[in-house]
Amino acid sequence: MRIHPHVFGALVLAVFLGTILAFQAGGFWSVSGKVSVGGEAVQPSADDVNTIKGWMTLEQITSTYNVTLEQILTQFQLPADTPAFAAIKDLESEAFSVTELRLWLEAQSSPTPSDASVMPESDPAVPFVAPTATPVSAVEAPVPTEHLVVDKQVTGKTTFQDLLYWGVPQAAIESTLGVEMPAPSTVIKDFVTGKGLEFSPIKTQLQAEVDQSQ
Amino acid sequence: MHAQSTSFVDRPSRVKPRLKGWKTLLSHHAFRRMVQWAFFLYILYLMVRHVVIGEDSGVVTASPEAFCPFGGLETLYQYLTAGGTFVSHTHLSNVVVFVALALTALLLRSAFCGWVCPLGFLQDLMSSFSRYLQKRLPGLRKALASLKQRGARLAFLDRYLRFVKYLVLVWAVGGSAYYGFMVFRDVDPWAAFLNLAEFSFTPGVVVLAITLVASFFVERPWCRYACPLGAFSGLLGKLSPVYLKREGSACKVCQICTKACPMGLPVHTATTIKNADCVACLECVGACPRQGALEVKIGLPLIGS
């Protein structure tokens, strides 16, 4: 069968644009980290410091994590006249980055081991309030691995390997997930959200398993 | 084959009527250019909007990089293996556009390269500009012809250099999968072009400049030798049921089709054109002066008949 060149061109447009439009119609489309697949604006979550992105402003951080602008500027030795609307990525230096900020905020908000079983994340109705009694100058940004291993807190960065290392049996992990455990190096949050599930409740259950295993 | 074709030489019914004046706008070439312009202008609009509105406003302005199908290929491994996450600078839109490209390739060969790709269009524009100048400047035409004649001894390199794009493909996709970031981005001329408006200068700017200058002498040099997306699309296009058929009995072997091919394929010697390098621009079909000598056909994938 012969195809006229004009028809061929029309077919190219129909197939290429049609496929994209079909995905868009199905809600499977996002062009920016600032909006979710559902089109809602992405905001930092008080429950999870990993939701902090480089394009977010200091103002968004201070309003979400209950820290002041001065605390951030002092902690990371940023210029005192840094405006609140400055994006994190625009302020990055050796001492300040998204990762450093996440670690610091995580350290600020980590509960003590005694109250780990009643983490505020487990109940969405309870607003998250980060402890602010400790003077900022006294808090040092911890080394990531030390922090994760010593505190044994399930966070957005925790891998299945961490859970196994903390003594949680693989069977307990799989029972919580309801599916077979993937490669141990997989980040739990990535795996869970990839399955279309909410991370928070699973995180709470896994944290309970970690606490039990201690 | 040549003897067969001579029997049609004097048959006026076998010669295509030449379009003149405004009717040239009805040609498939004009249609293709219009489609290419539309995609190119849309990308320019995205670039300008992203820079003018910026990232600090409440309005979300998509980076033009979010529409690059190669970004979708580079992030695909992470997207599939790490629970729907993406490597930096890519989004879900990249994956969707990549799927659209793959589907287009499966059905219509590398038509994305010939009809949509703005980088291919930029090279086409440079080559058209070169031809325009050569028509008006006989000295330049002679100089380029002389250069081409002297460079003919290096023509054998062409067939080997065409494999470079497959190596680039393996490096770019494998590197992204292994390291978790786009190893190719810094030298990618398209990413460099998209970020020119933001005054972001990477080695890719040099590659872009070399590509555009080379387009003055050779048509679509990036597509021929280095484009990893074209390499992928070409390989996938091998499974397409669409192919070009040269009818030996109607062909005069005038070589106009070969001269019109921007990818430098020897169309006039083939019976069916299923080459992975073919970008399905159909310039050869449009340029062919004989009715039924060169046509787009649908047949069995791989076999092509």
mmCIF file with all atom_site columns, C-alpha atoms in Angstrom, chain A residues 1-13 15-17 19-20 23-24 27-35 37 55 57 85 87 89-90 186 190-191 193-195, chain B residues 26-28 31 35 39 55-56 60 62-63 66-67 79 82-85 91-93 96-97 99-101 103-104 107-108 111-112 115-116 242 280 282 285 295-298:
data_model
loop_
_atom_site.group_PDB
_atom_site.id
_atom_site.type_symbol
_atom_site.label_atom_id
_atom_site.label_alt_id
_atom_site.label_comp_id
_atom_site.label_asym_id
_atom_site.label_entity_id
_atom_site.label_seq_id
_atom_site.pdbx_PDB_ins_code
_atom_site.Cartn_x
_atom_site.Cartn_y
_atom_site.Cartn_z
_atom_site.occupancy
_atom_site.B_iso_or_equiv
_atom_site.pdbx_formal_charge
_atom_site.auth_seq_id
_atom_site.auth_comp_id
_atom_site.auth_asym_id
_atom_site.auth_atom_id
_atom_site.pdbx_PDB_model_num
ATOM 1  C CA . MET A 1 1   ? 0.000  0.000  0.000  1.00 0.00 ? 1   MET A CA 1
ATOM 2  C CA . ARG A 1 2   ? 1.249  3.474  -0.935 1.00 0.00 ? 2   ARG A CA 1
ATOM 3  C CA . ILE A 1 3   ? 1.210  6.505  1.412  1.00 0.00 ? 3   ILE A CA 1
ATOM 4  C CA . HIS A 1 4   ? 1.172  10.042 0.040  1.00 0.00 ? 4   HIS A CA 1
ATOM 5  C CA . PRO A 1 5   ? 3.926  12.238 1.616  1.00 0.00 ? 5   PRO A CA 1
ATOM 6  C CA . HIS A 1 6   ? 1.289  14.683 2.917  1.00 0.00 ? 6   HIS A CA 1
ATOM 7  C CA . VAL A 1 7   ? -0.594 11.855 4.597  1.00 0.00 ? 7   VAL A CA 1
ATOM 8  C CA . PHE A 1 8   ? 2.682  10.582 6.030  1.00 0.00 ? 8   PHE A CA 1
ATOM 9  C CA . GLY A 1 9   ? 3.339  14.024 7.585  1.00 0.00 ? 9   GLY A CA 1
ATOM 10 C CA . ALA A 1 10  ? -0.161 14.115 9.025  1.00 0.00 ? 10  ALA A CA 1
ATOM 11 C CA . LEU A 1 11  ? 0.363  10.643 10.488 1.00 0.00 ? 11  LEU A CA 1
ATOM 12 C CA . VAL A 1 12  ? 3.614  11.755 12.135 1.00 0.00 ? 12  VAL A CA 1
ATOM 13 C CA . LEU A 1 13  ? 1.801  14.627 13.830 1.00 0.00 ? 13  LEU A CA 1
ATOM 14 C CA . VAL A 1 15  ? 0.961  9.694  16.346 1.00 0.00 ? 15  VAL A CA 1
ATOM 15 C CA . PHE A 1 16  ? 3.467  11.964 18.101 1.00 0.00 ? 16  PHE A CA 1
ATOM 16 C CA . LEU A 1 17  ? 1.108  14.625 19.421 1.00 0.00 ? 17  LEU A CA 1
ATOM 17 C CA . THR A 1 19  ? 0.409  10.033 22.237 1.00 0.00 ? 19  THR A CA 1
ATOM 18 C CA . ILE A 1 20  ? 1.387  13.062 24.303 1.00 0.00 ? 20  ILE A CA 1
ATOM 19 C CA . PHE A 1 23  ? -0.954 10.778 28.403 1.00 0.00 ? 23  PHE A CA 1
ATOM 20 C CA . GLN A 1 24  ? -1.925 14.309 29.402 1.00 0.00 ? 24  GLN A CA 1
ATOM 21 C CA . GLY A 1 27  ? -3.139 12.799 34.103 1.00 0.00 ? 27  GLY A CA 1
ATOM 22 C CA . PHE A 1 28  ? 0.268  11.331 33.343 1.00 0.00 ? 28  PHE A CA 1
ATOM 23 C CA . TRP A 1 29  ? 2.133  14.567 32.792 1.00 0.00 ? 29  TRP A CA 1
ATOM 24 C CA . SER A 1 30  ? 4.340  16.896 34.799 1.00 0.00 ? 30  SER A CA 1
ATOM 25 C CA . VAL A 1 31  ? 6.821  19.439 33.454 1.00 0.00 ? 31  VAL A CA 1
ATOM 26 C CA . SER A 1 32  ? 8.282  20.724 36.685 1.00 0.00 ? 32  SER A CA 1
ATOM 27 C CA . GLY A 1 33  ? 9.311  19.570 40.121 1.00 0.00 ? 33  GLY A CA 1
ATOM 28 C CA . LYS A 1 34  ? 7.194  22.445 41.391 1.00 0.00 ? 34  LYS A CA 1
ATOM 29 C CA . VAL A 1 35  ? 3.936  20.732 40.523 1.00 0.00 ? 35  VAL A CA 1
ATOM 30 C CA . VAL A 1 37  ? 1.451  14.880 38.539 1.00 0.00 ? 37  VAL A CA 1
ATOM 31 C CA . TRP A 1 55  ? 14.096 25.971 44.066 1.00 0.00 ? 55  TRP A CA 1
ATOM 32 C CA . THR A 1 57  ? 12.836 29.720 49.221 1.00 0.00 ? 57  THR A CA 1
ATOM 33 C CA . PHE A 1 85  ? 12.621 34.979 49.181 1.00 0.00 ? 85  PHE A CA 1
ATOM 34 C CA . ALA A 1 87  ? 16.028 30.229 46.613 1.00 0.00 ? 87  ALA A CA 1
ATOM 35 C CA . LYS A 1 89  ? 19.993 26.683 45.146 1.00 0.00 ? 89  LYS A CA 1
ATOM 36 C CA . ASP A 1 90  ? 21.036 30.306 44.654 1.00 0.00 ? 90  ASP A CA 1
ATOM 37 C CA . THR A 1 186 ? 16.742 0.624  47.301 1.00 0.00 ? 186 THR A CA 1
ATOM 38 C CA . ASP A 1 190 ? 11.305 5.695  46.501 1.00 0.00 ? 190 ASP A CA 1
ATOM 39 C CA . PHE A 1 191 ? 10.063 2.129  46.441 1.00 0.00 ? 191 PHE A CA 1
ATOM 40 C CA . THR A 1 193 ? 5.906  5.984  46.439 1.00 0.00 ? 193 THR A CA 1
ATOM 41 C CA . GLY A 1 194 ? 6.721  4.136  43.232 1.00 0.00 ? 194 GLY A CA 1
ATOM 42 C CA . LYS A 1 195 ? 4.016  1.639  44.189 1.00 0.00 ? 195 LYS A CA 1
ATOM 43 C CA . LEU B 2 26  ? 1.307  22.788 -1.354 1.00 0.00 ? 26  LEU B CA 1
ATOM 44 C CA . SER B 2 27  ? 4.378  20.587 -1.712 1.00 0.00 ? 27  SER B CA 1
ATOM 45 C CA . HIS B 2 28  ? 5.276  18.074 0.957  1.00 0.00 ? 28  HIS B CA 1
ATOM 46 C CA . PHE B 2 31  ? 4.433  21.098 4.713  1.00 0.00 ? 31  PHE B CA 1
ATOM 47 C CA . VAL B 2 35  ? 5.808  21.510 10.888 1.00 0.00 ? 35  VAL B CA 1
ATOM 48 C CA . PHE B 2 39  ? 7.969  22.892 16.803 1.00 0.00 ? 39  PHE B CA 1
ATOM 49 C CA . GLU B 2 55  ? 11.378 30.471 38.712 1.00 0.00 ? 55  GLU B CA 1
ATOM 50 C CA . ASP B 2 56  ? 10.629 32.797 41.570 1.00 0.00 ? 56  ASP B CA 1
ATOM 51 C CA . VAL B 2 60  ? 5.212  27.424 37.022 1.00 0.00 ? 60  VAL B CA 1
ATOM 52 C CA . ALA B 2 62  ? 8.356  24.644 32.248 1.00 0.00 ? 62  ALA B CA 1
ATOM 53 C CA . SER B 2 63  ? 11.979 24.477 31.203 1.00 0.00 ? 63  SER B CA 1
ATOM 54 C CA . ALA B 2 66  ? 11.280 19.131 30.117 1.00 0.00 ? 66  ALA B CA 1
ATOM 55 C CA . PHE B 2 67  ? 10.178 18.383 26.532 1.00 0.00 ? 67  PHE B CA 1
ATOM 56 C CA . TYR B 2 79  ? 12.239 5.920  36.616 1.00 0.00 ? 79  TYR B CA 1
ATOM 57 C CA . ALA B 2 82  ? 13.767 3.598  41.649 1.00 0.00 ? 82  ALA B CA 1
ATOM 58 C CA . GLY B 2 83  ? 10.066 3.983  42.166 1.00 0.00 ? 83  GLY B CA 1
ATOM 59 C CA . GLY B 2 84  ? 9.196  6.737  39.739 1.00 0.00 ? 84  GLY B CA 1
ATOM 60 C CA . THR B 2 85  ? 12.044 9.116  40.525 1.00 0.00 ? 85  THR B CA 1
ATOM 61 C CA . HIS B 2 91  ? 10.447 15.119 34.617 1.00 0.00 ? 91  HIS B CA 1
ATOM 62 C CA . LEU B 2 92  ? 7.530  12.895 33.766 1.00 0.00 ? 92  LEU B CA 1
ATOM 63 C CA . SER B 2 93  ? 7.030  14.941 30.586 1.00 0.00 ? 93  SER B CA 1
ATOM 64 C CA . VAL B 2 96  ? 5.982  10.825 27.938 1.00 0.00 ? 96  VAL B CA 1
ATOM 65 C CA . VAL B 2 97  ? 7.641  12.615 24.996 1.00 0.00 ? 97  VAL B CA 1
ATOM 66 C CA . VAL B 2 99  ? 7.282  7.222  24.597 1.00 0.00 ? 99  VAL B CA 1
ATOM 67 C CA . ALA B 2 100 ? 5.660  9.336  21.862 1.00 0.00 ? 100 ALA B CA 1
ATOM 68 C CA . LEU B 2 101 ? 8.937  9.290  19.932 1.00 0.00 ? 101 LEU B CA 1
ATOM 69 C CA . LEU B 2 103 ? 5.782  4.916  19.147 1.00 0.00 ? 103 LEU B CA 1
ATOM 70 C CA . THR B 2 104 ? 6.383  7.214  16.169 1.00 0.00 ? 104 THR B CA 1
ATOM 71 C CA . LEU B 2 107 ? 5.124  3.027  13.227 1.00 0.00 ? 107 LEU B CA 1
ATOM 72 C CA . LEU B 2 108 ? 6.801  5.596  10.962 1.00 0.00 ? 108 LEU B CA 1
ATOM 73 C CA . ALA B 2 111 ? 10.071 10.510 11.259 1.00 0.00 ? 111 ALA B CA 1
ATOM 74 C CA . PHE B 2 112 ? 10.608 12.429 14.508 1.00 0.00 ? 112 PHE B CA 1
ATOM 75 C CA . TRP B 2 115 ? 9.727  16.231 10.834 1.00 0.00 ? 115 TRP B CA 1
ATOM 76 C CA . VAL B 2 116 ? 9.902  17.326 14.462 1.00 0.00 ? 116 VAL B CA 1
ATOM 77 C CA . VAL B 2 242 ? 6.859  1.774  6.580  1.00 0.00 ? 242 VAL B CA 1
ATOM 78 C CA . ALA B 2 280 ? 11.839 9.708  6.773  1.00 0.00 ? 280 ALA B CA 1
ATOM 79 C CA . LEU B 2 282 ? 10.730 12.116 2.213  1.00 0.00 ? 282 LEU B CA 1
ATOM 80 C CA . VAL B 2 285 ? 10.248 11.237 -2.780 1.00 0.00 ? 285 VAL B CA 1
ATOM 81 C CA . GLU B 2 295 ? 7.134  5.930  -3.032 1.00 0.00 ? 295 GLU B CA 1
ATOM 82 C CA . VAL B 2 296 ? 6.363  5.416  0.640  1.00 0.00 ? 296 VAL B CA 1
ATOM 83 C CA . LYS B 2 297 ? 4.941  1.947  1.178  1.00 0.00 ? 297 LYS B CA 1
ATOM 84 C CA . ILE B 2 298 ? 3.571  -0.108 4.021  1.00 0.00 ? 298 ILE B CA 1
#
